[in-house]
PDB file of C-alpha atoms in Angstrom:
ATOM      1  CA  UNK A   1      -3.402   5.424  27.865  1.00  0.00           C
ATOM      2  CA  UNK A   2      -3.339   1.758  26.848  1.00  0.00           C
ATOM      3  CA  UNK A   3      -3.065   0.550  23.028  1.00  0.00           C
ATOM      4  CA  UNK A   4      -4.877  -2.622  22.239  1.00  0.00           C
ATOM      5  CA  UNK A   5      -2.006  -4.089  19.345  1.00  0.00           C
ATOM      6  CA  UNK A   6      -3.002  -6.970  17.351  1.00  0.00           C
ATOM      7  CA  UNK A   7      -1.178 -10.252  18.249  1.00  0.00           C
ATOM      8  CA  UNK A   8      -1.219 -10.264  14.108  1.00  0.00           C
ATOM      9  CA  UNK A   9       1.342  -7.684  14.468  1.00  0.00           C
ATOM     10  CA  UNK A  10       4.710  -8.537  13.533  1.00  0.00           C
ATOM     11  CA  UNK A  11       7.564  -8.193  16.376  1.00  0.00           C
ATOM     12  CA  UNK A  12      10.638  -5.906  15.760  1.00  0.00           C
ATOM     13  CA  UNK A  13       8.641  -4.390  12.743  1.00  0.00           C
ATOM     14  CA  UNK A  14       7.161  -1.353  14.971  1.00  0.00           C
ATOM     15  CA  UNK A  15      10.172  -0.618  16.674  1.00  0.00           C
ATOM     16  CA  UNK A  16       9.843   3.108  15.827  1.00  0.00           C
ATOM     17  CA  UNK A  17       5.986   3.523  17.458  1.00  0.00           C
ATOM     18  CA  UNK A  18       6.685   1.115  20.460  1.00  0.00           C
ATOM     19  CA  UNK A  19       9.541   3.645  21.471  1.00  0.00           C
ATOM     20  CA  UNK A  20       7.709   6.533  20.948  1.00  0.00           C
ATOM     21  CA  UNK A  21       4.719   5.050  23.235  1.00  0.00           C
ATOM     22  CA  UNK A  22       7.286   4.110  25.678  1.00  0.00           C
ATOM     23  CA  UNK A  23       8.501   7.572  26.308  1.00  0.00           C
ATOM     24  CA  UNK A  24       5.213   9.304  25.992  1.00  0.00           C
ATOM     25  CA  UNK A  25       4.061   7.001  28.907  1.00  0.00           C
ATOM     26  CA  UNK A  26       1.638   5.110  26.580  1.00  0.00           C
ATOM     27  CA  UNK A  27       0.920   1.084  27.180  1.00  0.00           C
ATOM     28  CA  UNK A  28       0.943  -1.544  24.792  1.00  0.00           C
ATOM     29  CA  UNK A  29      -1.829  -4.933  25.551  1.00  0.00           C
ATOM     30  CA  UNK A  30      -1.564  -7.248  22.554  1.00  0.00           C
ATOM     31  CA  UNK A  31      -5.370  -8.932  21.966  1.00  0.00           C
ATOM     32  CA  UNK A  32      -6.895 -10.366  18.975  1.00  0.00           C
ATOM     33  CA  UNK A  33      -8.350  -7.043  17.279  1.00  0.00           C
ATOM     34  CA  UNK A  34     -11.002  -7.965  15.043  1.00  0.00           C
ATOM     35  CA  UNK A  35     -10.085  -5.117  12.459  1.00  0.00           C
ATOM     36  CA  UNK A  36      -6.551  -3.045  12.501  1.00  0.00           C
ATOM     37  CA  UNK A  37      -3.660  -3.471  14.073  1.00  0.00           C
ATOM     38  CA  UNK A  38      -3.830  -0.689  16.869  1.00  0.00           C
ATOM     39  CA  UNK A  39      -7.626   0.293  19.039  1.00  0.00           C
ATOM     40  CA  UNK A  40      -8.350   1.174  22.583  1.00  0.00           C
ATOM     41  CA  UNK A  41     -11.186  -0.296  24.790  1.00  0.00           C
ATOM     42  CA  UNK A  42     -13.976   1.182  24.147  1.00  0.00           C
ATOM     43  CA  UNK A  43     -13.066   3.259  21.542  1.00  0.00           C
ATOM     44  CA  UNK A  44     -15.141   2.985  17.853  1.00  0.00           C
ATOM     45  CA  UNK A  45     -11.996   3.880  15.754  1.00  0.00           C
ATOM     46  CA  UNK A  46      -9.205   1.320  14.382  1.00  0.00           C
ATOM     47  CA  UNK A  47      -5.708   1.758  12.723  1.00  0.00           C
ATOM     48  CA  UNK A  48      -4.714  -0.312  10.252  1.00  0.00           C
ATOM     49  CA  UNK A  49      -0.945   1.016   9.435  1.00  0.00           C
ATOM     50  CA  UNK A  50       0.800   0.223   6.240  1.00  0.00           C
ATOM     51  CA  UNK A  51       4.871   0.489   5.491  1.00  0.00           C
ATOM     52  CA  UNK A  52       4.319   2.173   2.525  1.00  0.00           C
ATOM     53  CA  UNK A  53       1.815   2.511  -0.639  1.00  0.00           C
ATOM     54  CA  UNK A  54       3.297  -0.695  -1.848  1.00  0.00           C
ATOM     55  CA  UNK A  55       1.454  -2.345   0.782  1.00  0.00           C
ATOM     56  CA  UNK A  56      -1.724  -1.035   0.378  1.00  0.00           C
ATOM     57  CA  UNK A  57      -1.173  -1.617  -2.999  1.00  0.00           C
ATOM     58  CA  UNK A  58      -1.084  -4.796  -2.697  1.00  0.00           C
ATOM     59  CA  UNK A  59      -3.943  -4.557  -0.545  1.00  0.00           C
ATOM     60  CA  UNK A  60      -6.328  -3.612  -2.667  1.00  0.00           C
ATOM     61  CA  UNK A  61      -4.886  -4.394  -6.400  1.00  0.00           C
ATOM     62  CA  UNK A  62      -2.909  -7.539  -5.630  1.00  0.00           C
ATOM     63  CA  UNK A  63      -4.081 -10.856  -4.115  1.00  0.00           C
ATOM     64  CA  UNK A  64      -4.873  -9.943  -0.330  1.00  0.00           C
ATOM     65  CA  UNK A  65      -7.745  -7.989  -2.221  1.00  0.00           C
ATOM     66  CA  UNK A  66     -10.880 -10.081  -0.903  1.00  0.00           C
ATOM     67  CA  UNK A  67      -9.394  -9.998   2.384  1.00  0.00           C
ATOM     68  CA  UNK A  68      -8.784  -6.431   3.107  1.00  0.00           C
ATOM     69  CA  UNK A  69     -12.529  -5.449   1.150  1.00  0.00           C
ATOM     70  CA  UNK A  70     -14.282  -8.110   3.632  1.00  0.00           C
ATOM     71  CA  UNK A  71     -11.861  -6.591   6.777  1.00  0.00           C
ATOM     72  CA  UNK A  72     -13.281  -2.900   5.692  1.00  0.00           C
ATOM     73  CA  UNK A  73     -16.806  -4.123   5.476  1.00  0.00           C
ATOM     74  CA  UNK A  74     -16.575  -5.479   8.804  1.00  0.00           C
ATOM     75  CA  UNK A  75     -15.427  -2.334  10.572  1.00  0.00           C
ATOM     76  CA  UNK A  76     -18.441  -0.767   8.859  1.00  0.00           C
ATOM     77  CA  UNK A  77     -20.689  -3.363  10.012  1.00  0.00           C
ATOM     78  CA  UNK A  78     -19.451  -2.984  14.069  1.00  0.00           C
ATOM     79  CA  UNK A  79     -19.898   0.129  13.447  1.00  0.00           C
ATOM     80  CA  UNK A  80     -16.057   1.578  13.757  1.00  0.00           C
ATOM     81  CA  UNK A  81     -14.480   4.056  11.824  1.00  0.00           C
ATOM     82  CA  UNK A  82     -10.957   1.978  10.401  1.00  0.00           C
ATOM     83  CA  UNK A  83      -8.520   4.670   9.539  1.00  0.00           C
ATOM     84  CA  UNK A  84      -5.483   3.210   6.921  1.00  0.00           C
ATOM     85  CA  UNK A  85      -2.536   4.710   8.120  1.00  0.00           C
ATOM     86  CA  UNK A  86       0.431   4.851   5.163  1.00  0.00           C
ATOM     87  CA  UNK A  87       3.663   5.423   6.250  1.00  0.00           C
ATOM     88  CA  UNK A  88       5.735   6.452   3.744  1.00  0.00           C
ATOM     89  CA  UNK A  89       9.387   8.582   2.404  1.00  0.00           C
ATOM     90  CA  UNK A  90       7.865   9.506  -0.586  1.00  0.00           C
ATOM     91  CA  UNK A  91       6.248  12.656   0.536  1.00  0.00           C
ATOM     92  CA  UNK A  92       2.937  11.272   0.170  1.00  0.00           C
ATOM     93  CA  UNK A  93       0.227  13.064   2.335  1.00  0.00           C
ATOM     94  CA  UNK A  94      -3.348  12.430   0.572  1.00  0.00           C
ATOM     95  CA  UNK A  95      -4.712  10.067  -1.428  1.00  0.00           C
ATOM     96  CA  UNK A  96      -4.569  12.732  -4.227  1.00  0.00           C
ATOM     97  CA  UNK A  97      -0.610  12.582  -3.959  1.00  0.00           C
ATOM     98  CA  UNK A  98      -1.061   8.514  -4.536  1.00  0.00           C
ATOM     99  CA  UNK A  99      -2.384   9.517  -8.359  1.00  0.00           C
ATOM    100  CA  UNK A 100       1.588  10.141  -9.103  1.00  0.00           C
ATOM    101  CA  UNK A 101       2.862   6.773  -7.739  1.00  0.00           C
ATOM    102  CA  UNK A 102       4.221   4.555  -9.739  1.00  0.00           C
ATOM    103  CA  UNK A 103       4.398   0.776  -9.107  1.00  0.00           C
ATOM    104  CA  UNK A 104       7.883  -0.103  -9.065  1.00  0.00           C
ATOM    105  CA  UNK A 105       6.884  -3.869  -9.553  1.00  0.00           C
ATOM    106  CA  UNK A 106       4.417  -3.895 -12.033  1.00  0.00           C
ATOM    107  CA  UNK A 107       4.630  -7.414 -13.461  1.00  0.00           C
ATOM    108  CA  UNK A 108       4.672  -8.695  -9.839  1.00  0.00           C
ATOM    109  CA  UNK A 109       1.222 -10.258  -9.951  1.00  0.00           C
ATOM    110  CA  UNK A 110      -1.675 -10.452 -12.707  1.00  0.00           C
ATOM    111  CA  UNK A 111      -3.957  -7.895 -10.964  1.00  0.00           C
ATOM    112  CA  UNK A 112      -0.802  -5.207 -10.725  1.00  0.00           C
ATOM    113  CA  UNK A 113      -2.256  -1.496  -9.783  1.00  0.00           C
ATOM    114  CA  UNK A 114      -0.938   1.904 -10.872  1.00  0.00           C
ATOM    115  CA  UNK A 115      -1.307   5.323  -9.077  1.00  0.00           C
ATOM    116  CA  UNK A 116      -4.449   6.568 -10.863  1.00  0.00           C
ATOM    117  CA  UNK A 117      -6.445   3.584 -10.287  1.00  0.00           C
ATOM    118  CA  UNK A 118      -5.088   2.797  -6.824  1.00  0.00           C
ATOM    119  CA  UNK A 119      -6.270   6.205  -5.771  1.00  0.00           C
ATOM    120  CA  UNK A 120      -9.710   5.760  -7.480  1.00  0.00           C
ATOM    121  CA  UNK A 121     -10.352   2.244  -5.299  1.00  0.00           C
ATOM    122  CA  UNK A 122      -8.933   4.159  -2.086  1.00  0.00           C
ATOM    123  CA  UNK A 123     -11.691   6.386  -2.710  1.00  0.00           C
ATOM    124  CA  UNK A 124     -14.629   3.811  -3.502  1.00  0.00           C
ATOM    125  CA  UNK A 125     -13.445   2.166  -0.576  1.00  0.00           C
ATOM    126  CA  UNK A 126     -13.681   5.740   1.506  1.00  0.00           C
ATOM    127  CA  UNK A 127     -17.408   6.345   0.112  1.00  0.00           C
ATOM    128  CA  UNK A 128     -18.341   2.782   0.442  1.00  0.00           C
ATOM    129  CA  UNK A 129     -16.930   1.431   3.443  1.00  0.00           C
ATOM    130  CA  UNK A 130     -16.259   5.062   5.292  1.00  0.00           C
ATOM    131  CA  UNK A 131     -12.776   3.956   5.684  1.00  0.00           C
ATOM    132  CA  UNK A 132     -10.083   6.631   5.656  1.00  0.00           C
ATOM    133  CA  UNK A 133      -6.444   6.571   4.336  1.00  0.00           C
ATOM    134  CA  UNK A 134      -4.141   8.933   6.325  1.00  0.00           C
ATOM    135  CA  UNK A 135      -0.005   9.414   5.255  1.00  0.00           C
ATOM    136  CA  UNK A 136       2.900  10.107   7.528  1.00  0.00           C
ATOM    137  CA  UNK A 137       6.271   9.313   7.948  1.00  0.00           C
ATOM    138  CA  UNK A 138       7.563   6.216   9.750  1.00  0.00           C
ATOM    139  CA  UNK A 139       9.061   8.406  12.637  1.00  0.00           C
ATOM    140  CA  UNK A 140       5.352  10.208  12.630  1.00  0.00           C
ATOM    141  CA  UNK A 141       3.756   7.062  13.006  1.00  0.00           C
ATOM    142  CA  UNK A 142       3.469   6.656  16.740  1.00  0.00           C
ATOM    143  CA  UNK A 143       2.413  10.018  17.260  1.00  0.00           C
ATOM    144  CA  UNK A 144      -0.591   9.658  14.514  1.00  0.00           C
ATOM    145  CA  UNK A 145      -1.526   6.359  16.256  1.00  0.00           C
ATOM    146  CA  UNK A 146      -2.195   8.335  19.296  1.00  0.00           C
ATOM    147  CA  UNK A 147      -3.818  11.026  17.525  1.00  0.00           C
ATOM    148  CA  UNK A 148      -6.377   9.294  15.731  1.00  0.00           C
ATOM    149  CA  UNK A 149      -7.156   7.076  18.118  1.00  0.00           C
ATOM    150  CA  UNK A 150      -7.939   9.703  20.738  1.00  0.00           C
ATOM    151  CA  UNK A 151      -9.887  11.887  18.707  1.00  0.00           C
ATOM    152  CA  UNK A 152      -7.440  14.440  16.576  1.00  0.00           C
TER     153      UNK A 152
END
């Protein structure tokens, strides 16, 4: 299997899934994606990983807001399925579990986001855009790359 990476894609930050693909035989191509960091050719379904629910956070309650709304109306629009993959140590495994988070920076920016309402836009953003939000560890990651992206 090859795994189309995004040249967007920060080196020495995916260390973890870049070993994992190594050993499980699996090929990495870096291309301009046009949404998510990880696709293969062909395929209709994109993952767009996240370090943690900070991120995404920030994502969709901070200032990268406009630009991760038009990203997930995109996907819809070339018709692929973009699947947010958190990675996360806080035991976080559905967007239900996000309700408890707590923003440990709250005064970080003017549009700041708590749990309850950061699980309510993940799920307008679900129904709206069809995008999903998936959790896992960081040592999971690689595997759940793989996973989703062939079908499981």
């Amino acid at each position: 299997m090859v795994i189309l990476e995004d040249t967007r894609q920060q080196a020495g930050k995916h260390d973890l899934k870049h070993a994992y693909w190594s050993e499980v035989g699996v090929s990495i191509e870096r291309t301009k994606l046009p949404v998510g960091d990880y696709a293969v050719w062909g395929g209709t379904v994109s993952v767009d990983t996240k370090q943690d629910v900070e991120e995404i956070a920030a994502n969709i309650g901070g200032r990268e807001h406009a630009r991760f709304r038009e990203e997930c109306k995109l996907a819809k629009r070339l018709g692929a399925v973009l699947v947010i993959l958190v990675e996360n140590r806080d035991g976080y495994t559905c967007v239900a579990d996000v309700t408890a988070w707590v923003n440990p920076n709250p005064h970080k920016t003017a549009r700041s986001i708590e749990g309850p309402r950061l699980a309510k836009a993940m799920r307008t953003m679900s129904e709206r855009y069809g995008v999903r939000f998936e959790f896992c560890t960081p040592e999971e990651s690689g595997r759940r790359v793989l996973e989703i992206l062939d079908g499981r």
